[in-house]
Every structure is written in C-alpha cells, then in structure tokens.
Coordinates of C-alpha atoms in Angstrom, one line a residue:
M1385 CA 1.3 -7.1 41.2
A1386 CA 4.1 -8.4 39.0
V1387 CA 2.1 -11.5 38.0
V1388 CA -0.9 -9.4 37.1
L1389 CA 1.3 -7.1 35.0
A1390 CA 2.9 -10.0 33.3
E1391 CA -0.5 -11.6 32.5
I1392 CA -1.8 -8.3 31.0
L1393 CA 1.4 -7.8 28.9
A1394 CA 1.3 -11.4 27.7
G1395 CA -2.3 -10.9 26.7
L1396 CA -1.4 -7.8 24.8
G1397 CA 1.4 -9.6 23.1
L1398 CA -0.9 -12.5 22.1
L1399 CA -3.5 -10.0 20.9
F1400 CA -1.1 -8.1 18.7
F1401 CA 0.5 -11.2 17.3
G1402 CA -2.8 -12.9 16.7
L1403 CA -4.3 -9.8 14.9
K1404 CA -1.1 -9.5 12.8
T1405 CA -1.1 -13.2 11.8
M1406 CA -4.8 -13.2 11.0
S1407 CA -4.6 -10.0 8.9
S1408 CA -1.6 -11.0 6.8
H1409 CA -2.8 -14.6 6.1
L1410 CA -6.3 -13.3 5.4
Q1411 CA -4.9 -11.1 2.8
S1412 CA -3.0 -14.0 1.2
A1413 CA -6.0 -16.2 1.3
T1414 CA -8.3 -13.8 -0.4
G1415 CA -5.7 -12.3 -2.8
R1416 CA -7.4 -10.5 -5.8
R1417 CA -10.8 -11.0 -4.3
V1418 CA -10.0 -8.3 -1.8
R1419 CA -8.9 -6.0 -4.6
A1420 CA -12.1 -6.7 -6.5
L1421 CA -14.2 -6.1 -3.3
L1422 CA -12.5 -2.7 -2.7
R1423 CA -13.1 -1.8 -6.4
S1424 CA -16.8 -2.7 -6.1
A1425 CA -17.0 -0.8 -2.9
T1426 CA -16.6 2.5 -4.7
R1427 CA -19.8 2.1 -6.6
S1428 CA -21.9 3.8 -3.9
P1429 CA -21.3 5.3 -0.4
F1430 CA -23.4 2.6 1.2
V1431 CA -21.6 -0.3 -0.4
G1432 CA -18.3 1.4 0.5
L1433 CA -19.4 1.7 4.1
V1434 CA -20.4 -1.9 4.3
S1435 CA -17.2 -3.1 2.6
G1436 CA -15.2 -1.0 5.1
I1437 CA -17.0 -2.5 8.0
A1438 CA -16.1 -6.0 6.7
A1439 CA -12.4 -4.9 6.2
G1440 CA -12.3 -3.4 9.7
A1441 CA -13.8 -6.5 11.3
A1442 CA -11.3 -8.7 9.5
T1443 CA -8.2 -6.7 10.2
Q1444 CA -9.4 -5.3 13.5
S1445 CA -7.4 -2.1 12.7
S1446 CA -9.0 1.0 11.3
N1447 CA -5.5 2.4 10.9
A1448 CA -4.6 -0.5 8.6
V1449 CA -7.7 0.0 6.5
A1450 CA -6.8 3.7 6.1
L1451 CA -3.2 3.0 5.2
I1452 CA -4.1 0.2 2.7
C1453 CA -6.7 2.5 1.0
G1454 CA -4.1 5.3 1.0
N1455 CA -1.7 3.1 -0.9
L1456 CA -4.4 2.0 -3.3
V1457 CA -5.4 5.6 -4.0
R1458 CA -1.7 6.4 -4.7
G1459 CA -1.6 3.4 -7.0
G1460 CA -4.6 4.7 -8.9
V1461 CA -7.0 1.8 -8.0
F1462 CA -9.6 4.4 -6.9
T1463 CA -9.8 8.1 -5.9
T1464 CA -9.8 9.7 -2.4
R1465 CA -13.5 10.5 -2.8
D1466 CA -14.3 6.8 -3.6
A1467 CA -12.3 5.5 -0.7
I1468 CA -13.8 7.8 2.0
P1469 CA -16.8 5.5 2.9
V1470 CA -14.4 2.5 3.0
V1471 CA -12.2 4.2 5.6
A1472 CA -15.2 5.4 7.5
G1473 CA -16.6 1.8 7.6
G1474 CA -13.3 0.4 8.7
N1475 CA -13.7 2.2 12.0
V1476 CA -17.1 0.7 12.6
G1477 CA -15.8 -2.8 11.9
T1478 CA -13.2 -2.6 14.7
A1479 CA -16.1 -2.5 17.2
A1480 CA -16.6 -6.2 16.7
L1481 CA -13.6 -7.1 18.9
V1482 CA -14.8 -4.8 21.7
F1483 CA -18.2 -6.5 21.7
V1484 CA -16.5 -9.9 21.8
A1485 CA -14.3 -8.8 24.8
A1486 CA -17.4 -7.8 26.7
F1487 CA -18.6 -11.4 26.9
D1488 CA -17.2 -14.7 28.2
F1489 CA -15.8 -16.6 25.3
R1490 CA -13.2 -18.8 27.0
L1491 CA -15.0 -22.0 26.0
V1492 CA -15.1 -20.9 22.3
V1493 CA -11.3 -20.2 22.5
F1494 CA -10.6 -23.7 23.9
Y1495 CA -12.6 -25.4 21.1
L1496 CA -11.1 -23.2 18.4
L1497 CA -7.5 -23.9 19.7
A1498 CA -8.2 -27.6 19.6
L1499 CA -9.5 -27.4 16.1
V1500 CA -6.4 -25.5 14.9
G1501 CA -4.1 -27.9 16.7
F1502 CA -5.7 -30.9 15.1
G1503 CA -5.6 -29.2 11.7
F1504 CA -1.8 -28.8 11.9
H1505 CA -1.3 -32.3 13.4
F1506 CA -3.1 -33.9 10.4
K1507 CA -1.0 -31.7 8.0
L1508 CA -3.9 -29.7 6.6
D1509 CA -1.5 -26.8 6.4
R1510 CA 0.2 -28.6 3.5
R1511 CA -2.8 -28.3 1.3
P1512 CA -2.9 -25.0 -0.6
A1513 CA -6.6 -24.5 -0.1
W1514 CA -6.4 -24.9 3.6
K1515 CA -3.0 -23.5 4.5
E1516 CA -3.8 -19.7 4.7
W1517 CA -7.2 -20.2 6.4
L1518 CA -5.6 -22.4 9.0
W1519 CA -3.2 -19.6 9.9
V1520 CA -6.1 -17.2 9.9
A1521 CA -7.9 -19.4 12.5
L1522 CA -4.7 -19.6 14.5
G1523 CA -4.3 -15.8 14.5
L1524 CA -8.0 -15.4 15.6
T1525 CA -7.4 -18.0 18.4
L1526 CA -4.3 -16.2 19.7
A1527 CA -6.1 -12.9 19.6
L1528 CA -9.0 -14.2 21.6
L1529 CA -6.7 -16.0 24.1
G1530 CA -4.9 -12.7 24.5
L1531 CA -8.2 -10.9 25.2
D1532 CA -9.0 -13.5 27.9
F1533 CA -5.6 -12.9 29.6
I1534 CA -6.2 -9.2 29.6
K1535 CA -9.7 -9.7 31.1
Q1536 CA -8.5 -12.1 33.8
G1537 CA -5.3 -10.2 34.7
P1538 CA -6.7 -7.5 37.1
R1539 CA -8.7 -10.0 39.2
D1540 CA -6.0 -10.2 42.0
L1541 CA -5.5 -6.5 42.4
D1542 CA -6.4 -4.6 45.5
V1543 CA -9.7 -3.2 44.4
A1544 CA -10.2 -0.8 47.4
L1545 CA -6.8 0.7 47.2
I1546 CA -6.8 1.3 43.4
S1547 CA -10.4 2.5 43.4
Q1548 CA -9.4 5.1 46.0
A1549 CA -6.4 6.2 43.9
L1550 CA -8.5 6.5 40.8
D1551 CA -11.3 8.4 42.5
A1552 CA -8.8 10.9 44.0
G1553 CA -6.7 11.6 40.9
L1554 CA -8.4 10.8 37.6
S1555 CA -10.1 13.9 36.2
P1556 CA -11.9 13.9 32.8
G1557 CA -8.9 15.6 31.2
M1558 CA -6.5 13.1 32.7
G1559 CA -8.6 10.2 31.6
F1560 CA -8.8 11.6 28.1
A1561 CA -5.0 12.1 28.0
I1562 CA -4.4 8.5 29.3
G1563 CA -6.6 7.2 26.5
M1564 CA -4.8 9.2 23.9
A1565 CA -1.4 8.0 25.1
A1566 CA -2.5 4.3 25.2
A1567 CA -3.9 4.5 21.7
A1568 CA -0.8 6.1 20.3
L1569 CA 1.3 3.4 21.9
C1570 CA -0.9 0.5 20.7
Q1571 CA -1.8 2.2 17.3
S1572 CA -5.4 1.1 18.1
S1573 CA -8.5 2.5 19.8
S1574 CA -10.0 -1.0 20.5
T1575 CA -7.0 -2.3 22.6
P1576 CA -7.2 0.5 25.2
T1577 CA -11.0 0.0 25.2
I1578 CA -10.5 -3.7 25.9
L1579 CA -8.2 -2.8 28.8
V1580 CA -10.9 -0.5 30.2
L1581 CA -13.4 -3.4 30.0
A1582 CA -10.9 -5.5 32.0
L1583 CA -10.5 -2.8 34.7
M1584 CA -14.3 -2.4 34.9
Q1585 CA -14.8 -6.1 35.3
A1586 CA -12.4 -6.0 38.3
R1587 CA -14.3 -3.0 39.6
L1588 CA -11.2 -0.8 39.4
L1589 CA -12.7 1.8 37.1
G1590 CA -16.0 3.7 37.1
L1591 CA -18.2 4.4 34.1
E1592 CA -17.5 8.1 33.9
D1593 CA -13.7 7.6 34.0
A1594 CA -14.1 4.9 31.3
F1595 CA -16.1 7.3 29.1
F1596 CA -13.3 9.8 28.9
I1597 CA -10.5 7.2 28.5
V1598 CA -12.4 5.6 25.6
L1599 CA -12.9 9.1 24.0
G1600 CA -9.2 9.9 24.3
A1601 CA -8.3 6.5 22.9
N1602 CA -10.6 7.0 19.9
L1603 CA -9.0 10.4 19.0
G1604 CA -5.5 9.2 19.8
S1605 CA -5.7 6.2 17.4
G1606 CA -6.7 8.6 14.6
L1607 CA -3.7 10.9 15.3
A1608 CA -1.4 7.8 15.4
T1609 CA -2.2 7.1 11.8
L1610 CA 0.0 10.1 10.8
V1611 CA 2.9 8.4 12.5
S1612 CA 2.3 4.9 11.0
S1613 CA 1.7 6.5 7.5
G1614 CA 5.5 6.8 7.1
E1615 CA 6.5 8.1 3.8
L1616 CA 3.0 8.4 2.4
E1617 CA 2.3 11.9 1.2
G1618 CA 0.0 13.7 -1.2
T1619 CA -3.1 11.7 -2.2
G1620 CA -1.9 8.7 -0.2
R1621 CA -1.9 10.7 3.0
Q1622 CA -5.3 12.3 2.5
L1623 CA -7.1 9.2 3.8
C1624 CA -5.1 9.5 7.1
Y1625 CA -6.8 12.9 7.6
V1626 CA -10.2 11.3 6.7
H1627 CA -9.5 8.7 9.4
I1628 CA -8.7 11.5 11.9
L1629 CA -11.9 13.3 10.9
V1630 CA -14.0 10.2 11.6
K1631 CA -12.5 9.9 15.0
A1632 CA -12.7 13.6 15.8
I1633 CA -16.4 13.9 14.8
G1634 CA -17.3 10.8 16.8
C1635 CA -15.6 12.3 19.9
A1636 CA -17.2 15.7 19.4
V1637 CA -20.8 14.2 19.0
L1638 CA -20.6 11.9 22.1
L1639 CA -18.9 14.6 24.2
A1640 CA -21.6 17.1 23.2
A1641 CA -24.3 14.5 24.1
W1642 CA -22.6 14.0 27.5
I1643 CA -22.5 17.7 28.2
A1644 CA -26.0 18.3 27.0
V1645 CA -27.4 15.7 29.4
A1646 CA -25.5 17.2 32.3
L1647 CA -26.7 20.7 31.4
A1648 CA -30.3 19.5 31.2
G1649 CA -30.1 18.4 34.8
G1650 CA -29.7 14.7 34.0
D1651 CA -27.1 12.1 35.0
P1652 CA -24.9 11.3 31.9
E1653 CA -23.3 8.4 33.6
A1654 CA -26.7 6.8 34.4
A1655 CA -27.8 7.5 30.7
L1656 CA -24.7 5.6 29.5
A1657 CA -25.4 2.8 31.9
A1658 CA -29.0 2.6 30.6
A1659 CA -27.6 2.2 27.0
G1660 CA -25.9 -1.0 28.1
G1661 CA -29.3 -2.5 29.1
S1662 CA -29.1 -5.8 31.0
G1663 CA -25.4 -6.2 29.9
G1664 CA -24.3 -3.7 32.5
A1665 CA -21.4 -1.3 32.4
Q1666 CA -19.3 -3.4 30.1
A1667 CA -22.0 -3.5 27.5
A1668 CA -22.5 0.2 27.9
I1669 CA -18.8 0.8 27.0
S1670 CA -19.1 -1.5 24.0
M1671 CA -22.1 0.5 22.8
L1672 CA -20.2 3.8 23.5
F1673 CA -17.3 2.5 21.3
L1674 CA -19.7 1.6 18.5
A1675 CA -21.5 4.9 18.7
L1676 CA -18.2 6.8 18.5
Q1677 CA -17.4 5.0 15.2
L1678 CA -20.9 5.3 13.7
A1679 CA -21.2 9.0 14.5
G1680 CA -18.0 9.8 12.6
A1681 CA -18.4 7.2 9.9
V1682 CA -21.9 8.1 8.8
T1683 CA -21.2 11.8 8.8
V1684 CA -18.1 11.5 6.8
A1685 CA -19.6 9.1 4.3
L1686 CA -22.6 11.3 3.7
A1687 CA -20.5 14.4 3.3
R1688 CA -17.9 12.9 0.9
G1689 CA -17.4 16.1 -1.0
L1690 CA -16.7 18.3 2.0
T1691 CA -14.5 15.6 3.5
E1692 CA -12.4 15.3 0.4
R1693 CA -11.9 19.1 0.3
I1694 CA -10.7 19.0 3.9
A1695 CA -8.3 16.1 3.2
V1696 CA -6.9 17.8 0.0
R1697 CA -6.4 21.0 2.0
F1698 CA -4.2 19.3 4.6
S1699 CA -2.4 17.0 2.0
P1700 CA -2.4 18.4 -1.5
P1701 CA -1.3 16.2 -4.4
S1702 CA 2.4 15.8 -4.7
M1703 CA 4.7 15.6 -7.8
E1704 CA 4.8 11.9 -7.3
D1705 CA 1.0 11.7 -7.5
D1706 CA 1.0 13.6 -10.8
A1707 CA 3.8 11.2 -12.1
S1708 CA 2.0 8.1 -10.9
R1709 CA -1.5 8.9 -12.2
P1710 CA -2.4 6.9 -15.3
R1711 CA -3.9 9.0 -18.1
Y1712 CA -5.4 6.4 -20.4
I1713 CA -6.4 3.2 -18.5
H1714 CA -9.3 2.9 -16.2
R1715 CA -11.0 -0.1 -14.6
R1716 CA -14.2 0.0 -16.7
A1717 CA -12.2 -0.1 -19.9
A1718 CA -10.9 -3.6 -19.1
E1719 CA -14.4 -5.0 -20.0
E1720 CA -13.7 -4.4 -23.7
P1721 CA -10.4 -6.1 -24.5
A1722 CA -9.8 -4.5 -28.0
T1723 CA -10.2 -1.0 -26.7
A1724 CA -8.5 -1.8 -23.4
L1725 CA -5.3 -3.1 -25.1
D1726 CA -5.1 0.1 -27.2
L1727 CA -5.3 2.1 -23.9
S1728 CA -2.7 0.0 -22.2
E1729 CA -0.4 0.4 -25.2
R1730 CA -0.7 4.2 -25.1
E1731 CA 0.0 4.2 -21.3
S1732 CA 3.1 2.1 -21.8
M1733 CA 4.3 4.4 -24.6
R1734 CA 3.8 7.4 -22.3
L1735 CA 5.8 5.7 -19.6
I1736 CA 8.7 5.1 -22.0
K1737 CA 8.7 8.8 -23.1
L1738 CA 9.1 9.7 -19.4
L1739 CA 12.2 7.6 -18.9
P1740 CA 14.7 10.4 -19.6
N1741 CA 13.4 12.2 -16.5
L1742 CA 15.1 9.4 -14.4
L1743 CA 18.6 10.5 -15.5
P1744 CA 20.5 13.7 -14.5
D1745 CA 21.5 16.1 -17.3
L1746 CA 25.1 16.5 -16.3
D1747 CA 25.9 18.5 -19.4
R1748 CA 23.7 21.3 -17.9
G1749 CA 24.9 20.8 -14.4
G1750 CA 22.0 18.6 -13.4
A1751 CA 19.7 21.6 -13.6
D1752 CA 16.8 19.8 -15.1
F1753 CA 15.4 17.9 -12.1
S1754 CA 16.6 17.6 -8.5
T1755 CA 17.3 14.3 -6.9
Q1756 CA 14.0 14.5 -5.0
E1757 CA 12.1 15.1 -8.3
R1758 CA 13.9 12.2 -10.0
N1759 CA 12.9 10.0 -7.1
A1760 CA 9.3 11.1 -7.5
F1761 CA 9.4 10.3 -11.2
W1762 CA 10.8 6.8 -10.3
K1763 CA 8.1 6.1 -7.8
G1764 CA 5.5 7.4 -10.2
S1765 CA 6.8 5.3 -13.0
T1766 CA 6.8 2.2 -10.8
A1767 CA 3.2 2.9 -9.8
I1768 CA 2.2 3.3 -13.5
V1769 CA 3.9 -0.1 -14.3
Q1770 CA 2.0 -1.8 -11.6
A1771 CA -1.3 -0.1 -12.7
V1772 CA -0.8 -1.2 -16.3
D1773 CA 0.1 -4.7 -15.2
H1774 CA -3.0 -5.0 -13.0
F1775 CA -5.1 -3.6 -15.9
L1776 CA -3.7 -6.2 -18.3
V1777 CA -4.5 -9.0 -15.8
D1778 CA -8.1 -7.7 -15.6
V1779 CA -8.3 -7.7 -19.4
I1780 CA -7.1 -11.3 -19.6
R1781 CA -9.6 -12.3 -16.8
A1782 CA -12.4 -10.6 -18.6
G1783 CA -12.3 -13.3 -21.3
A1784 CA -10.2 -11.9 -24.1
T1785 CA -10.1 -13.6 -27.5
R1786 CA -7.0 -15.6 -28.6
E1787 CA -5.7 -12.6 -30.6
S1788 CA -6.3 -10.2 -27.7
L1789 CA -4.7 -12.6 -25.3
D1790 CA -1.5 -12.8 -27.5
I1791 CA -1.3 -9.0 -27.6
A1792 CA -1.9 -8.8 -23.8
L1793 CA 0.9 -11.3 -23.1
R1794 CA 3.3 -9.5 -25.4
Q1795 CA 2.5 -6.2 -23.6
Q1796 CA 3.1 -7.9 -20.2
A1797 CA 6.5 -9.2 -21.3
R1798 CA 7.5 -5.8 -22.6
L1799 CA 6.2 -4.1 -19.5
E1800 CA 8.4 -6.3 -17.4
T1801 CA 11.4 -5.2 -19.4
V1802 CA 10.4 -1.5 -18.9
R1803 CA 10.0 -2.2 -15.2
A1804 CA 13.6 -3.5 -15.0
L1805 CA 14.8 -0.5 -17.1
V1806 CA 13.1 2.0 -14.8
D1807 CA 14.8 0.5 -11.7
T1808 CA 18.2 0.3 -13.5
L1809 CA 18.1 3.9 -14.5
H1810 CA 17.1 4.9 -11.0
D1811 CA 20.0 2.9 -9.5
F1812 CA 22.4 4.4 -12.1
S1813 CA 21.4 7.9 -11.2
G1814 CA 21.8 7.1 -7.5
V1815 CA 25.4 5.9 -8.0
V1816 CA 26.3 8.9 -10.1
G1817 CA 24.8 11.2 -7.5
E1818 CA 27.1 9.7 -4.8
F1819 CA 30.1 11.4 -6.3
E1820 CA 31.1 14.7 -4.8
T1821 CA 32.8 15.6 -8.1
V1822 CA 31.6 13.5 -11.1
P1823 CA 34.6 11.8 -12.7
P1824 CA 35.0 12.0 -16.5
L1825 CA 34.1 8.3 -17.0
A1826 CA 30.9 8.6 -14.9
F1827 CA 30.0 11.8 -16.8
N1828 CA 30.5 10.1 -20.2
L1829 CA 28.5 7.1 -19.2
S1830 CA 25.7 9.2 -17.9
E1831 CA 25.5 11.4 -20.9
S1832 CA 25.8 8.5 -23.3
L1833 CA 23.0 6.6 -21.5
R1834 CA 20.8 9.8 -21.5
V1835 CA 21.3 10.1 -25.3
I1836 CA 20.3 6.5 -25.8
V1837 CA 17.2 6.8 -23.6
L1838 CA 16.2 10.0 -25.3
S1839 CA 16.6 8.2 -28.7
L1840 CA 14.2 5.5 -27.4
A1841 CA 11.7 8.1 -26.3
E1842 CA 11.8 9.9 -29.6
A1843 CA 11.5 6.6 -31.6
T1844 CA 8.5 5.7 -29.5
D1845 CA 6.9 9.0 -30.4
G1846 CA 5.9 8.2 -34.0
G1847 CA 9.3 6.7 -35.0
T1848 CA 9.8 4.5 -38.1
G1849 CA 11.6 1.2 -38.4
D1850 CA 14.7 3.1 -39.4
D1851 CA 14.7 5.0 -36.1
F1852 CA 14.5 1.7 -34.2
D1853 CA 17.2 0.1 -36.4
L1854 CA 19.5 3.0 -35.6
L1855 CA 18.8 2.6 -31.9
I1856 CA 19.4 -1.1 -32.0
G1857 CA 22.7 -0.4 -33.7
L1858 CA 23.6 2.1 -31.0
T1859 CA 22.9 -0.5 -28.3
A1860 CA 24.8 -3.3 -29.9
D1861 CA 27.1 -5.5 -27.7
R1862 CA 29.7 -3.3 -26.0
S1863 CA 30.9 -5.9 -23.5
E1864 CA 34.5 -6.0 -24.8
M1865 CA 34.9 -2.2 -24.4
L1866 CA 33.3 -2.2 -20.9
D1867 CA 35.5 -5.1 -19.9
R1868 CA 38.5 -3.0 -20.8
I1869 CA 37.1 -0.1 -18.7
R1870 CA 36.7 -2.5 -15.7
R1871 CA 40.2 -3.8 -16.0
A1872 CA 41.5 -0.2 -16.2
L1873 CA 39.5 0.7 -13.1
A1874 CA 40.8 -2.3 -11.2
A1875 CA 44.4 -1.4 -12.0
S1876 CA 44.0 2.3 -11.3
E1877 CA 44.1 3.8 -7.8
A1878 CA 43.1 7.3 -8.9
G1879 CA 40.2 8.7 -6.9
G1880 CA 40.3 6.2 -4.1
E1881 CA 38.9 2.8 -3.6
A1882 CA 35.3 4.0 -2.9
D1883 CA 35.2 6.0 -6.2
S1884 CA 36.6 3.0 -8.1
R1885 CA 33.8 0.8 -6.7
R1886 CA 31.2 3.3 -7.6
L1887 CA 32.6 3.6 -11.1
M1888 CA 32.6 -0.2 -11.4
H1889 CA 29.0 -0.3 -10.3
A1890 CA 28.0 2.5 -12.7
T1891 CA 29.7 0.6 -15.5
S1892 CA 27.7 -2.5 -14.8
L1893 CA 24.4 -0.6 -14.5
F1894 CA 25.2 1.2 -17.8
E1895 CA 25.7 -2.1 -19.5
R1896 CA 22.5 -3.5 -18.1
A1897 CA 20.5 -0.4 -19.0
V1898 CA 21.8 -0.4 -22.6
W1899 CA 20.9 -4.1 -22.9
L1900 CA 17.3 -3.4 -21.6
V1901 CA 16.9 -0.4 -24.0
R1902 CA 17.9 -2.7 -26.9
R1903 CA 15.3 -5.3 -25.8
V1904 CA 12.6 -2.6 -25.6
A1905 CA 13.6 -1.3 -29.1
V1906 CA 13.5 -4.7 -30.6
A1907 CA 10.0 -5.3 -29.1
L1908 CA 8.7 -2.0 -30.4
R1909 CA 10.2 -2.1 -33.8
P1910 CA 7.5 -2.4 -36.5
P1911 CA 7.6 -5.6 -38.6
P1912 CA 9.7 -5.3 -41.8
I1913 CA 6.6 -5.7 -44.0
E1914 CA 5.1 -2.5 -42.4
D1915 CA 8.3 -0.6 -43.1
R1916 CA 8.1 -1.6 -46.8
A1917 CA 4.5 -0.5 -47.0
Q1918 CA 5.5 2.9 -45.6
D1919 CA 8.2 3.2 -48.3
G1920 CA 5.5 2.7 -50.9
D1921 CA 7.4 0.0 -52.9
P1922 CA 4.8 -2.7 -53.9
A1923 CA 7.5 -4.8 -55.5
R1924 CA 9.4 -5.0 -52.2
Q1925 CA 6.2 -5.6 -50.3
E1926 CA 5.6 -8.7 -52.4
A1927 CA 9.1 -10.1 -52.2
P1928 CA 9.0 -13.7 -51.0
E1929 CA 10.1 -14.4 -47.5
G1930 CA 13.9 -14.7 -47.1
V1931 CA 14.7 -12.5 -50.2
A1932 CA 16.7 -9.3 -49.4

C-alpha cells in the first residue's frame, strides 16, 4: 500500500512540475505572440473560443487561463466581455490531457524523454531559438511520465476489498464531495479526473461513482479559482466568476441529463458507457469531461451579455479599475502612428496630473485620500504606465516613420522616468504613513514634495516655458542641505532609532523624487524657440543661435 501511495504521489508531483515547467517556458518562448493571439481572439466569440481552447491545451489549467485573462482585463488589454469566450474555451482545452491519460502512451514518453536528453547533451539549450522549446518538451515529458505513474500505481491494490468498501460507502453526494475536495486541493479538475481513470483501470471504481466524482471535481476547480485569484478584485476578478459559471452550467446540464434518463426508465450508467464506444469506461469518462466543458463553454460564449452582467454583479469595478483604465489609447489606434503618438502623449500627461493623488495632504490631516485609496491610485498608475508602454511598442512595430520613431522613443524614455517617479512617491507615502505621529521633518518633506508635484501637474496642464523654468529652479540640486539633515539625524537620538531610520529613508526618497520631477520637467519644457514665438517678439525669434 505504501509503495502504491508513493508511486501515485510521485506521479502527481511529476505532473504538477511538468505542467508548470511547460507553461512557464511556453510563455517565454511565444512572448508577444501570445499577447497578439489574445488580442486577435477578441474579434469574435468563435475566434475567442478557439484561442481559449489552444491556451487551455497548452497550459492544461483553465484556472490559469482565467487568471491570466483577468490580469489582462485589469491591464486594459481587452474587456471582460471580450475575454469571456477565451475563458470558456480554456476549459475545453484542458480535456486534451484527460484524453491522453485514457490511452497507453508509455512508448511515446520514452522516445520523447530520449529526444530531450539528447538535446541537452548536445547543448541545444544554449541556442536562444531552441532553449525555451527544449524546456517545454521536458515539461511535457515529465507531465506524461507523471500520468503514467498515476495510471500504474493502483495495479497492486486489493481490488475485491476496495471495491467492496466503495460499493458500501460511496453515495452520489459523497462522490461529488470527494471530487470537489480533490479539485480544490489540486487547483484543477483534470487531475482528479485522471486519478479516477487510474482507479477505473484497476477496477476499483464503477462508472456511476466516477460520474459524480468528476462532476464534483469540475465544480470544485471553478470555486478554487477564487482562492488562487489572490488580490484580484473588480474587473480582474470578474473572469473568475465567469470560470465558475462555465463549470456550474456544465455540471447542471450533465446532471440534468443523468436524472432525465433515470426518470425515463433508462439506465444512465449504460448510456454513459455507450458514449465511450469501443474505448470502454475510460473513454466514457473522457467524453464526460469534454461534455462538461463544452456544455458550459458554448452556453457562456453565446450569452456573453448576460454572463458579463452576472460577473459585474458579483464583482463590480473597483477604484483601482477606474484609476487604471486608459482614456485615450486603444489598440486599433496603434495602426496610425501620427494619431497614436498624440493619444499616448495625452495619456502620459493625464498620468502626470494624477501624481499628487499618491501623496498624503498632511496639512489637512491626510483627509484627501485614505492609504487604501492611494494604493489604488498607485496600482492604477502602474497599470497605465504599462498600457502606454505596450501601446508605444505596438506603434513602433506597426512601421512608424523616422520622425514618429524618434517621438515614440522620447516618449518611452520619459515614461520610464514617470514610472520611477510613481514608485518613489508611493514608497515615500508608505514611509511617512509608518509614523504614529508625523515628526516635523517628515511633515515638511511631505508638504514640500506635494507642492513640487502639484507644480508639475499644473505646468503640464497648459503651462508655458516659464512655468517649467520655475519648477526646474525649485528642483535644483539640494544635496548639500539634505546631507546636513542626514548628519543631524545620525547625531540625534530624538524619537528613537526606528524613527531616525524612517526619517533617513524619507529624506533619500524625497531627494530621488525631486530629481525625477526635475527630469520630467526638463523633458516636458517647450523648446526656447517656441517660448519666444509665444512672447510675440519676431526679433528675438530670429536671434542667431547662442545669442542671449
């Protein structure tokens, strides 16, 4: 018994590790092509369904597809409505592993393992074009080897004794509960189904018991998505409820069919066995698993509007969603570089105007935004930065002219500075928030930084060259003054060692934030020739270069 248990557990370990390895390296190997595939998947429900099936077959985790799409929705790549068919198709794709487990593939595993081993021996993993794909093949090999261990594990069990125990104590409700618990533990519906196939191969489990265990595993894996979704909320969490809906509809349809056959005087177990054809009971369970996914996926994909309303009802948009949703850029605009760069510029300017929201207003007792709300603004700002960055990359890849390319590269460089400024302001607010009573130095630093950031936001909103010159002057080098503050803090014991460390850290973050504000101001300042044109002085406009 101990050997059998060890073999099954080893198989599960290999399966989990193989799927994880295959999924992570497949993502690295495909890179932006996966992103482009998911974007194109939103063009129609059918294309989304097919793309979801491909993603589910590749990752062998419908939960992973739902969570990835949830993060992409939160990042503004596409909407919940667009992503619903992708999530639905992801469930169907996971059936591939169950079908593979129903057949003898040991010879394929041996040849595949030899192929991977020779690939590493001849150092093919050192070639960039081969490296990730070789690891994908290794992950697939380990997953298949794990499946073989799981299938072969129960062969030495006492069939008569275990069958008697199962026949005596496994009711439909208990089987359903076992399936739910196993799926919640494995974060997958396909893994418990594969275990069921192994038990059926050893003749330890009947078809009726297997039916209810697979049903429970199907619903349990959907509910497990809420646990693995972690901190996702708002629009990012909506697709988790879509995933649950796919699972629940599949279970409801198949359970209703089982009950209907029984009420009609038929034998539902015999009907299920007939669905397996010549493949027997194992093929019947594979067909059952596929039918569960298809029943829910097709229904949800065809009723996207209703599905979206249900998802929004359970997970309404959060403040972070509002803060992270771009207003100007959209993926189709990237096809026209000139217009696209104007839109990305407007989005960047809007982001800079929101920077003061990242800092507490201590002069008003911090009554402007709570810590939670400032964190939402920070996450939203980070999402906007990423969205604009991806947008600029798409513009460049669309074949921009030399002039447009120069503008895009300058915007990217400035965006990187803004990204650093966003993180620095967030860190500074976090340090100030750690004080039970804010010391005078921290108060002064925070209010000074807020004034500087507000000045940047105001200058961005239609400011002239003089406004930027004033801001550049305000953010001039203050290293000597800040060094004096640090030396005073090091020599002082007032407030305790912890407060002194926080003040030292706040001072460093203040210095970095001021420096970053200065870099943004210098990048945004209109060229001097434009300032002179605004002054309306033709003589000054025509002054030769280098003349004051």
